[in-house]
mmCIF file of C-alpha atoms in Angstrom:
data_model
loop_
_atom_site.group_PDB
_atom_site.id
_atom_site.type_symbol
_atom_site.label_atom_id
_atom_site.label_comp_id
_atom_site.label_asym_id
_atom_site.label_seq_id
_atom_site.Cartn_x
_atom_site.Cartn_y
_atom_site.Cartn_z
ATOM 1 C CA MET P 1 329.282 19.655 132.730
ATOM 2 C CA ARG P 2 332.285 21.074 130.827
ATOM 3 C CA LEU P 3 332.347 20.532 127.098
ATOM 4 C CA LEU P 4 335.114 21.162 124.514
ATOM 5 C CA HIS P 5 333.465 22.001 121.223
ATOM 6 C CA THR P 6 335.524 21.684 117.959
ATOM 7 C CA SER P 7 334.864 20.884 114.322
ATOM 8 C CA ASP P 8 336.149 20.968 110.750
ATOM 9 C CA TRP P 9 339.488 19.271 111.291
ATOM 10 C CA HIS P 10 339.715 18.457 107.578
ATOM 11 C CA LEU P 11 342.501 15.933 108.148
ATOM 12 C CA GLY P 12 344.513 15.417 104.975
ATOM 13 C CA ARG P 13 343.868 18.885 103.560
ATOM 14 C CA ALA P 14 346.689 21.114 102.352
ATOM 15 C CA PHE P 15 346.864 24.910 102.471
ATOM 16 C CA HIS P 16 347.608 25.786 98.856
ATOM 17 C CA ARG P 17 350.709 23.581 98.335
ATOM 18 C CA VAL P 18 351.668 23.372 102.022
ATOM 19 C CA ASN P 19 351.167 19.985 103.744
ATOM 20 C CA MET P 20 349.232 20.658 106.928
ATOM 21 C CA LEU P 21 349.470 17.173 108.474
ATOM 22 C CA GLY P 22 352.074 18.329 111.025
ATOM 23 C CA ALA P 23 349.976 21.305 112.060
ATOM 24 C CA GLN P 24 346.947 19.024 112.339
ATOM 25 C CA ALA P 25 348.914 16.636 114.594
ATOM 26 C CA GLU P 26 349.897 19.623 116.710
ATOM 27 C CA PHE P 27 346.285 20.581 117.062
ATOM 28 C CA ILE P 28 345.244 17.113 118.125
ATOM 29 C CA ALA P 29 347.987 17.218 120.829
ATOM 30 C CA HIS P 30 346.686 20.624 121.932
ATOM 31 C CA LEU P 31 343.076 19.321 122.036
ATOM 32 C CA VAL P 32 344.125 16.441 124.285
ATOM 33 C CA THR P 33 346.216 18.681 126.529
ATOM 34 C CA THR P 34 343.430 21.202 126.854
ATOM 35 C CA ALA P 35 340.870 18.434 127.754
ATOM 36 C CA ARG P 36 343.215 17.179 130.449
ATOM 37 C CA GLU P 37 344.333 20.464 131.944
ATOM 38 C CA ARG P 38 340.915 22.150 131.849
ATOM 39 C CA GLY P 39 338.997 19.240 133.367
ATOM 40 C CA VAL P 40 336.787 18.704 130.355
ATOM 41 C CA ASP P 41 333.903 16.196 130.809
ATOM 42 C CA ALA P 42 333.212 15.637 127.119
ATOM 43 C CA VAL P 43 334.644 16.537 123.709
ATOM 44 C CA VAL P 44 332.230 17.219 120.829
ATOM 45 C CA VAL P 45 333.417 17.230 117.145
ATOM 46 C CA SER P 46 330.821 18.597 114.787
ATOM 47 C CA GLY P 47 331.799 17.099 111.478
ATOM 48 C CA ASP P 48 334.302 17.286 108.615
ATOM 49 C CA VAL P 49 336.802 15.154 110.463
ATOM 50 C CA TYR P 50 338.381 14.428 107.097
ATOM 51 C CA ASP P 51 338.699 16.581 104.059
ATOM 52 C CA ARG P 52 337.346 14.107 101.603
ATOM 53 C CA ALA P 53 335.343 10.861 101.459
ATOM 54 C CA VAL P 54 338.480 8.688 100.783
ATOM 55 C CA PRO P 55 341.180 10.375 102.826
ATOM 56 C CA PRO P 56 344.943 9.657 102.415
ATOM 57 C CA LEU P 57 346.490 6.991 104.648
ATOM 58 C CA ALA P 58 348.420 9.527 106.689
ATOM 59 C CA ALA P 59 345.184 11.335 107.554
ATOM 60 C CA VAL P 60 343.560 8.019 108.700
ATOM 61 C CA GLU P 61 346.604 7.227 110.800
ATOM 62 C CA LEU P 62 346.282 10.674 112.488
ATOM 63 C CA PHE P 63 342.641 10.166 113.144
ATOM 64 C CA ASP P 64 343.413 6.729 114.614
ATOM 65 C CA ASP P 65 346.018 8.323 116.878
ATOM 66 C CA ALA P 66 343.522 10.980 117.956
ATOM 67 C CA LEU P 67 341.014 8.288 118.906
ATOM 68 C CA HIS P 68 343.485 6.422 120.979
ATOM 69 C CA ARG P 69 344.638 9.521 122.810
ATOM 70 C CA LEU P 70 341.143 10.639 123.569
ATOM 71 C CA ALA P 71 340.225 7.108 124.760
ATOM 72 C CA ASP P 72 343.334 6.904 126.916
ATOM 73 C CA LEU P 73 342.441 10.245 128.431
ATOM 74 C CA GLY P 74 339.092 8.799 129.572
ATOM 75 C CA VAL P 75 337.117 11.807 128.371
ATOM 76 C CA PRO P 76 333.963 10.766 126.404
ATOM 77 C CA THR P 77 333.905 12.098 122.811
ATOM 78 C CA VAL P 78 330.858 12.547 120.569
ATOM 79 C CA MET P 79 331.576 12.974 116.932
ATOM 80 C CA ILE P 80 329.408 13.385 113.775
ATOM 81 C CA SER P 81 330.187 13.232 110.058
ATOM 82 C CA GLY P 82 330.191 16.377 107.959
ATOM 83 C CA ASN P 83 329.583 17.044 104.242
ATOM 84 C CA HIS P 84 333.247 16.300 103.473
ATOM 85 C CA ASP P 85 333.222 12.933 105.212
ATOM 86 C CA SER P 86 332.012 9.654 103.990
ATOM 87 C CA ALA P 87 329.491 8.870 106.708
ATOM 88 C CA ARG P 88 329.643 5.133 106.076
ATOM 89 C CA ARG P 89 333.405 4.986 106.262
ATOM 90 C CA LEU P 90 333.637 7.207 109.278
ATOM 91 C CA GLY P 91 331.035 5.132 111.074
ATOM 92 C CA VAL P 92 332.752 1.747 110.534
ATOM 93 C CA GLY P 93 333.335 0.089 113.885
ATOM 94 C CA ALA P 94 331.243 2.675 115.735
ATOM 95 C CA GLY P 95 329.802 0.072 118.066
ATOM 96 C CA LEU P 96 333.198 -1.205 119.158
ATOM 97 C CA ILE P 97 334.773 2.243 119.320
ATOM 98 C CA GLY P 98 331.822 3.383 121.446
ATOM 99 C CA ARG P 99 332.980 0.933 124.153
ATOM 100 C CA ALA P 100 336.102 3.049 124.479
ATOM 101 C CA GLY P 101 334.035 6.171 125.035
ATOM 102 C CA ILE P 102 334.321 7.498 121.435
ATOM 103 C CA HIS P 103 330.787 7.867 120.103
ATOM 104 C CA LEU P 104 330.531 8.186 116.321
ATOM 105 C CA ARG P 105 327.177 9.373 115.047
ATOM 106 C CA THR P 106 326.965 9.061 111.259
ATOM 107 C CA GLU P 107 323.497 7.495 110.642
ATOM 108 C CA PRO P 108 320.641 9.911 110.018
ATOM 109 C CA SER P 109 318.233 7.342 111.397
ATOM 110 C CA ALA P 110 319.903 7.629 114.861
ATOM 111 C CA CYS P 111 319.272 11.408 115.208
ATOM 112 C CA GLY P 112 316.841 10.854 118.044
ATOM 113 C CA THR P 113 319.011 8.367 119.923
ATOM 114 C CA PRO P 114 321.401 10.289 122.246
ATOM 115 C CA VAL P 115 324.652 9.535 123.900
ATOM 116 C CA VAL P 116 323.721 10.026 127.590
ATOM 117 C CA LEU P 117 326.420 11.210 129.943
ATOM 118 C CA ALA P 118 325.978 12.057 133.571
ATOM 119 C CA ASP P 119 327.563 14.606 136.105
ATOM 120 C CA GLN P 120 326.675 15.306 139.691
ATOM 121 C CA HIS P 121 323.575 17.185 138.566
ATOM 122 C CA GLY P 122 322.079 14.433 136.381
ATOM 123 C CA ASP P 123 321.952 13.446 132.773
ATOM 124 C CA VAL P 124 323.081 15.284 129.698
ATOM 125 C CA ALA P 125 321.707 13.884 126.326
ATOM 126 C CA PHE P 126 324.021 14.391 123.302
ATOM 127 C CA TYR P 127 322.229 14.161 119.994
ATOM 128 C CA GLY P 128 324.384 13.768 116.893
ATOM 129 C CA LEU P 129 322.857 15.092 113.668
ATOM 130 C CA PRO P 130 325.364 14.196 110.912
ATOM 131 C CA TYR P 131 325.435 16.207 107.752
ATOM 132 C CA LEU P 132 321.969 15.613 106.152
ATOM 133 C CA GLU P 133 322.126 15.766 102.384
ATOM 134 C CA PRO P 134 318.427 16.550 101.644
ATOM 135 C CA ALA P 135 318.203 14.415 98.483
ATOM 136 C CA LEU P 136 319.648 11.357 100.287
ATOM 137 C CA VAL P 137 317.602 11.556 103.499
ATOM 138 C CA LYS P 138 314.201 12.855 102.439
ATOM 139 C CA ASP P 139 312.692 9.349 102.605
ATOM 140 C CA GLU P 140 314.125 8.735 106.056
ATOM 141 C CA PHE P 141 312.493 11.828 107.420
ATOM 142 C CA GLY P 142 309.379 11.659 105.252
ATOM 143 C CA VAL P 143 309.600 15.131 103.731
ATOM 144 C CA ASP P 144 307.904 15.888 100.361
ATOM 145 C CA LYS P 145 310.166 18.725 99.266
ATOM 146 C CA PRO P 146 313.822 18.085 100.289
ATOM 147 C CA GLY P 147 315.700 21.078 101.630
ATOM 148 C CA HIS P 148 318.180 21.809 104.463
ATOM 149 C CA GLU P 149 315.597 23.376 106.715
ATOM 150 C CA THR P 150 312.983 20.724 106.208
ATOM 151 C CA VAL P 151 315.219 17.732 106.923
ATOM 152 C CA LEU P 152 316.895 19.424 109.925
ATOM 153 C CA ALA P 153 313.496 20.380 111.269
ATOM 154 C CA ALA P 154 312.421 16.742 110.903
ATOM 155 C CA ALA P 155 315.531 15.533 112.675
ATOM 156 C CA MET P 156 314.988 18.029 115.535
ATOM 157 C CA GLU P 157 311.408 16.785 115.926
ATOM 158 C CA ARG P 158 312.884 13.410 116.800
ATOM 159 C CA VAL P 159 315.327 15.061 119.213
ATOM 160 C CA ARG P 160 312.543 16.898 120.986
ATOM 161 C CA ALA P 161 310.352 13.830 121.097
ATOM 162 C CA ASP P 162 313.080 11.762 122.776
ATOM 163 C CA LEU P 163 314.022 14.586 125.167
ATOM 164 C CA ALA P 164 310.397 15.030 126.239
ATOM 165 C CA ALA P 165 310.259 11.337 127.273
ATOM 166 C CA ARG P 166 313.288 11.731 129.530
ATOM 167 C CA PRO P 167 313.273 12.726 133.212
ATOM 168 C CA SER P 168 312.620 16.410 133.899
ATOM 169 C CA GLY P 169 315.863 18.343 134.194
ATOM 170 C CA THR P 170 317.695 16.303 131.596
ATOM 171 C CA ARG P 171 319.960 18.740 129.820
ATOM 172 C CA SER P 172 320.636 18.535 126.055
ATOM 173 C CA VAL P 173 323.365 19.191 123.512
ATOM 174 C CA VAL P 174 322.937 18.908 119.749
ATOM 175 C CA LEU P 175 325.794 18.432 117.352
ATOM 176 C CA ALA P 176 324.888 19.566 113.775
ATOM 177 C CA HIS P 177 326.712 20.265 110.508
ATOM 178 C CA ALA P 178 324.890 22.998 108.603
ATOM 179 C CA PHE P 179 324.984 26.593 107.380
ATOM 180 C CA VAL P 180 322.838 28.524 109.829
ATOM 181 C CA THR P 181 321.477 31.944 108.884
ATOM 182 C CA GLY P 182 323.610 34.722 110.326
ATOM 183 C CA GLY P 183 326.820 32.746 110.055
ATOM 184 C CA GLU P 184 329.744 34.254 108.145
ATOM 185 C CA PRO P 185 331.207 31.880 105.450
ATOM 186 C CA SER P 186 334.702 31.828 104.011
ATOM 187 C CA ASP P 187 336.108 30.594 100.680
ATOM 188 C CA SER P 188 337.164 27.193 102.053
ATOM 189 C CA GLU P 189 333.720 25.622 102.712
ATOM 190 C CA ARG P 190 332.187 23.404 100.112
ATOM 191 C CA ASP P 191 328.877 24.769 98.669
ATOM 192 C CA ILE P 192 325.835 22.912 100.016
ATOM 193 C CA THR P 193 323.135 24.994 98.274
ATOM 194 C CA VAL P 194 319.939 23.086 97.510
ATOM 195 C CA GLY P 195 317.051 24.655 95.638
ATOM 196 C CA GLY P 196 318.858 27.948 95.658
ATOM 197 C CA VAL P 197 319.078 27.922 99.510
ATOM 198 C CA ALA P 198 322.045 27.031 101.641
ATOM 199 C CA SER P 199 321.170 28.265 105.090
ATOM 200 C CA VAL P 200 318.673 27.323 107.780
ATOM 201 C CA SER P 201 317.208 29.340 110.625
ATOM 202 C CA ALA P 202 318.757 29.137 114.081
ATOM 203 C CA GLY P 203 315.208 28.589 115.386
ATOM 204 C CA VAL P 204 315.366 25.045 114.093
ATOM 205 C CA PHE P 205 317.452 24.240 117.158
ATOM 206 C CA ASP P 206 315.119 25.842 119.725
ATOM 207 C CA GLY P 207 314.513 23.747 122.828
ATOM 208 C CA VAL P 208 317.989 22.446 123.537
ATOM 209 C CA ASP P 209 320.547 23.811 125.924
ATOM 210 C CA TYR P 210 323.488 23.993 123.503
ATOM 211 C CA THR P 211 323.920 23.524 119.743
ATOM 212 C CA ALA P 212 327.528 22.793 118.691
ATOM 213 C CA LEU P 213 327.773 23.614 114.992
ATOM 214 C CA GLY P 214 330.217 22.640 112.327
ATOM 215 C CA HIS P 215 330.689 23.578 108.654
ATOM 216 C CA LEU P 216 331.598 27.321 108.719
ATOM 217 C CA HIS P 217 335.326 27.844 109.391
ATOM 218 C CA GLY P 218 335.067 31.010 111.493
ATOM 219 C CA SER P 219 334.411 30.721 115.183
ATOM 220 C CA GLN P 220 331.209 32.617 115.792
ATOM 221 C CA THR P 221 328.191 32.982 118.013
ATOM 222 C CA ILE P 222 324.816 32.815 116.269
ATOM 223 C CA THR P 223 322.955 33.002 119.584
ATOM 224 C CA ASP P 224 324.209 32.403 123.106
ATOM 225 C CA ARG P 225 323.189 28.718 122.725
ATOM 226 C CA VAL P 226 324.051 28.229 119.035
ATOM 227 C CA ARG P 227 327.723 28.489 118.124
ATOM 228 C CA TYR P 228 330.289 27.533 115.494
ATOM 229 C CA SER P 229 333.719 26.434 116.787
ATOM 230 C CA GLY P 230 335.226 27.030 113.320
ATOM 231 C CA SER P 231 338.134 25.096 111.928
ATOM 232 C CA PRO P 232 341.255 24.844 114.114
ATOM 233 C CA LEU P 233 343.504 25.772 111.166
ATOM 234 C CA PRO P 234 343.180 28.158 108.252
ATOM 235 C CA TYR P 235 342.315 26.554 104.877
ATOM 236 C CA SER P 236 341.976 29.664 102.684
ATOM 237 C CA PHE P 237 343.292 33.268 102.650
ATOM 238 C CA SER P 238 339.660 34.448 103.257
ATOM 239 C CA GLU P 239 340.371 33.246 106.820
ATOM 240 C CA ALA P 240 343.248 35.728 107.333
ATOM 241 C CA ASP P 241 341.310 37.659 109.995
ATOM 242 C CA HIS P 242 340.023 34.569 111.812
ATOM 243 C CA ARG P 243 341.088 33.757 115.341
ATOM 244 C CA LYS P 244 341.298 29.974 115.384
ATOM 245 C CA THR P 245 339.745 28.572 118.591
ATOM 246 C CA MET P 246 337.653 25.946 120.262
ATOM 247 C CA TRP P 247 334.747 26.656 122.623
ATOM 248 C CA LEU P 248 335.034 25.596 126.245
ATOM 249 C CA VAL P 249 331.384 25.461 127.444
ATOM 250 C CA ASP P 250 330.208 25.070 130.997
ATOM 251 C CA LEU P 251 326.629 23.707 131.125
ATOM 252 C CA GLY P 252 325.125 24.442 134.497
ATOM 253 C CA ALA P 253 322.757 22.270 136.505
ATOM 254 C CA ASP P 254 319.775 24.414 135.378
ATOM 255 C CA GLY P 255 320.899 24.594 131.724
ATOM 256 C CA SER P 256 322.675 27.924 132.158
ATOM 257 C CA LEU P 257 325.666 28.314 129.904
ATOM 258 C CA GLU P 258 329.109 30.029 129.962
ATOM 259 C CA ALA P 259 331.524 29.819 127.058
ATOM 260 C CA GLU P 260 335.206 30.668 126.655
ATOM 261 C CA ARG P 261 337.276 30.615 123.503
ATOM 262 C CA ILE P 262 340.480 28.517 123.674
ATOM 263 C CA ASP P 263 343.077 29.503 121.110
ATOM 264 C CA CYS P 264 344.499 26.851 118.764
ATOM 265 C CA PRO P 265 348.182 26.713 117.669
ATOM 266 C CA VAL P 266 348.502 28.102 114.126
ATOM 267 C CA PRO P 267 351.810 27.462 112.287
ATOM 268 C CA ARG P 268 351.913 30.886 110.567
ATOM 269 C CA THR P 269 349.810 33.951 110.327
ATOM 270 C CA LEU P 270 348.118 34.789 107.025
ATOM 271 C CA ALA P 271 348.563 38.027 105.180
ATOM 272 C CA ARG P 272 346.861 39.520 102.059
ATOM 273 C CA VAL P 273 348.908 42.298 100.472
ATOM 274 C CA ARG P 274 347.861 44.377 97.414
ATOM 275 C CA GLY P 275 349.666 46.940 95.335
ATOM 276 C CA ARG P 276 352.332 47.525 92.734
ATOM 277 C CA LEU P 277 355.266 45.106 92.999
ATOM 278 C CA ASP P 278 357.905 47.718 93.673
ATOM 279 C CA ASP P 279 355.750 49.259 96.449
ATOM 280 C CA LEU P 280 355.189 45.934 98.132
ATOM 281 C CA LEU P 281 358.937 45.225 98.116
ATOM 282 C CA ALA P 282 359.730 48.635 99.621
ATOM 283 C CA ASP P 283 356.864 49.336 102.060
ATOM 284 C CA PRO P 284 358.253 49.245 105.660
ATOM 285 C CA GLU P 285 354.731 48.648 107.017
ATOM 286 C CA LEU P 286 354.732 45.198 105.457
ATOM 287 C CA ALA P 287 357.794 44.012 107.435
ATOM 288 C CA ARG P 288 355.402 42.311 109.924
ATOM 289 C CA HIS P 289 354.290 39.924 107.122
ATOM 290 C CA GLU P 290 357.748 38.725 106.084
ATOM 291 C CA GLU P 291 357.334 35.401 107.928
ATOM 292 C CA ALA P 292 353.631 35.000 107.140
ATOM 293 C CA TRP P 293 351.942 32.892 104.448
ATOM 294 C CA VAL P 294 351.213 35.598 101.894
ATOM 295 C CA GLU P 295 348.593 36.126 99.160
ATOM 296 C CA ALA P 296 349.746 38.954 96.925
ATOM 297 C CA THR P 297 347.582 40.823 94.438
ATOM 298 C CA LEU P 298 349.648 42.948 92.020
ATOM 299 C CA THR P 299 348.029 46.035 90.537
ATOM 300 C CA ASP P 300 350.792 47.027 88.121
ATOM 301 C CA PRO P 301 349.285 48.204 84.785
ATOM 302 C CA VAL P 302 351.683 45.864 82.977
ATOM 303 C CA ARG P 303 352.614 42.556 84.483
ATOM 304 C CA PRO P 304 356.177 42.844 85.880
ATOM 305 C CA ALA P 305 358.928 40.354 85.111
ATOM 306 C CA ASP P 306 359.480 37.424 87.513
ATOM 307 C CA PRO P 307 356.994 38.639 90.049
ATOM 308 C CA MET P 308 356.895 35.458 92.215
ATOM 309 C CA ALA P 309 360.681 35.188 92.476
ATOM 310 C CA ARG P 310 361.007 38.886 93.391
ATOM 311 C CA LEU P 311 358.164 38.672 95.970
ATOM 312 C CA SER P 312 359.715 35.520 97.525
ATOM 313 C CA GLU P 313 362.975 37.380 98.232
ATOM 314 C CA ARG P 314 361.094 39.551 100.827
ATOM 315 C CA PHE P 315 358.160 37.239 101.524
ATOM 316 C CA PRO P 316 359.602 33.746 101.289
ATOM 317 C CA HIS P 317 356.288 32.043 102.208
ATOM 318 C CA THR P 318 354.264 33.615 99.399
ATOM 319 C CA LEU P 319 351.756 30.987 98.309
ATOM 320 C CA SER P 320 349.347 32.785 96.088
ATOM 321 C CA LEU P 321 349.839 35.422 93.346
ATOM 322 C CA ALA P 322 347.037 37.221 91.549
ATOM 323 C CA PHE P 323 346.922 40.160 89.124
ATOM 324 C CA ASP P 324 344.413 42.986 89.157
ATOM 325 C CA PRO P 325 345.859 45.743 86.913
ATOM 326 C CA GLU P 326 344.983 49.316 87.572
ATOM 327 C CA ARG P 327 342.843 50.690 84.793
ATOM 328 C CA ALA P 328 341.807 54.161 83.772
ATOM 329 C CA PRO P 329 338.115 54.919 84.653
ATOM 330 C CA GLU P 330 337.044 54.744 81.026
ATOM 331 C CA GLU P 331 338.660 51.358 80.430
ATOM 332 C CA PRO P 332 336.353 48.387 80.578
ATOM 333 C CA ASP P 333 337.074 45.695 83.111
ATOM 334 C CA THR P 334 337.740 42.764 80.807
ATOM 335 C CA SER P 335 338.928 40.272 83.372
ATOM 336 C CA TYR P 336 336.848 37.097 83.104
ATOM 337 C CA ALA P 337 337.684 36.058 86.654
ATOM 338 C CA ARG P 338 336.567 39.432 88.033
ATOM 339 C CA ARG P 339 333.295 39.216 86.153
ATOM 340 C CA LEU P 340 332.612 35.833 87.760
ATOM 341 C CA ALA P 341 333.851 36.677 91.237
ATOM 342 C CA GLY P 342 331.184 36.080 93.872
ATOM 343 C CA ARG P 343 328.613 34.598 91.473
ATOM 344 C CA SER P 344 327.066 31.234 91.959
ATOM 345 C CA GLU P 345 326.928 28.525 89.299
ATOM 346 C CA GLU P 346 323.219 29.229 88.843
ATOM 347 C CA GLN P 347 323.841 32.940 88.330
ATOM 348 C CA ILE P 348 326.600 32.284 85.821
ATOM 349 C CA THR P 349 324.233 29.949 83.929
ATOM 350 C CA GLU P 350 321.437 32.531 83.934
ATOM 351 C CA ASP P 351 323.903 35.161 82.636
ATOM 352 C CA PHE P 352 324.827 32.790 79.826
ATOM 353 C CA VAL P 353 321.213 32.341 78.899
ATOM 354 C CA ALA P 354 320.677 36.102 78.849
ATOM 355 C CA HIS P 355 323.797 36.587 76.700
ATOM 356 C CA VAL P 356 322.746 33.970 74.086
ATOM 357 C CA ARG P 357 319.045 34.715 73.999
ATOM 358 C CA GLY P 358 318.922 38.372 74.878
ATOM 359 C CA ALA P 359 316.755 37.825 77.937
ATOM 360 C CA GLY P 360 317.280 35.876 81.121
ATOM 361 C CA PRO P 361 315.389 32.724 82.114
ATOM 362 C CA ASP P 362 311.776 33.129 83.319
ATOM 363 C CA PRO P 363 310.735 31.803 86.759
ATOM 364 C CA HIS P 364 309.856 28.390 85.287
ATOM 365 C CA GLU P 365 313.234 28.115 83.601
ATOM 366 C CA GLN P 366 315.022 29.250 86.694
ATOM 367 C CA THR P 367 313.378 26.386 88.590
ATOM 368 C CA VAL P 368 314.442 23.883 85.906
ATOM 369 C CA LEU P 369 318.060 25.169 86.130
ATOM 370 C CA ARG P 370 318.050 24.923 89.954
ATOM 371 C CA ASP P 371 316.621 21.388 89.798
ATOM 372 C CA ALA P 372 319.331 20.416 87.397
ATOM 373 C CA PHE P 373 322.065 21.734 89.632
ATOM 374 C CA ASP P 374 320.497 20.039 92.652
ATOM 375 C CA ALA P 375 320.324 16.750 90.699
ATOM 376 C CA VAL P 376 324.009 16.990 89.840
ATOM 377 C CA ARG P 377 324.980 17.698 93.480
ATOM 378 C CA ALA P 378 322.841 14.840 94.723
ATOM 379 C CA ASP P 379 324.444 12.467 92.126
ATOM 380 C CA GLU P 380 327.876 13.550 93.218
ATOM 381 C CA ALA P 381 326.962 12.879 96.881
ATOM 382 C CA VAL P 382 325.692 9.457 95.996
ATOM 383 C CA ARG P 383 328.819 8.605 94.035
ATOM 384 C CA GLU P 384 331.048 9.812 96.811
ATOM 385 C CA VAL P 385 329.274 7.555 99.315
ATOM 386 C CA ALA P 386 329.554 4.590 96.950
ATOM 387 C CA ARG P 387 333.243 4.994 96.170
#
């Protein structure tokens, strides 16, 4: 069976101030064309279909168009909700839509109920594990201490139990939306840390033939059978080195697997340039970036006049401008942004406690702080669902 694995469409999202809806529509057309021309038997979409719980109307219309085109193609599609989606909204009409061959899996309670498709070698069971917010699904899965690994492990127990009851030789595919250990994140994914931990072990998915992951925006192979497709379009300059692709996966009769990356159309390349303004404007090596979307970091000791206007003369698609002045070795780095760069909310809070009190929080206090942040995240998730 030939599968086309994609995820993280983020319909409705902009890239800085650039509307990406046209590029997203071009990707949908490319997806449908690829499915038709490469003889795809099933399309799997591993979450974050939309960029937010209540997407703009234009994004909903594009999603509706995608569903119609996939249904007209006659290629079954299995799709789960991600942490950016409203599972309840995405799942509206799932029963009716399923009759057209588009199978939406947004309910945690249905993790162990697969979509079963068949080829000449027998059945393939597709299990959809939507994004599982630990605080919201702990009762469904009967876990005492909610965390990403515990709820995913409980969901996978249901998958394995169902698979064990099926005829011998039934192949299996799991769709999941999670941060798996070994994956490389970018700046454009929403933080899903719970209890100080965001990632889960790839071993959680042992026992299935292929795990089609969503959440991280870079296409990557965790193991031969556990892969991220990545987002089809860039959504931050941290993705400048990404090659945007989908996975074309051939699942053999015996569960053997071959995978090929299919490139996605990207409207412009991304470039990150750094240096003094005059040097950036004169450097011939940067000519290749003149039609790219550009993030420029200026290192001039004194901020130059009209930097964006001057940069835009050479790089007309400059979207981001930052300043990181060169300093003498003895000068302190007083930039607040630089002091916070790469630090989590919990670390920033612990630093504040240390600054005010003269000593950082003890282990008990660290637990209290983590629980407070987890409670806020859970409350935000509940409110997003209820909107």
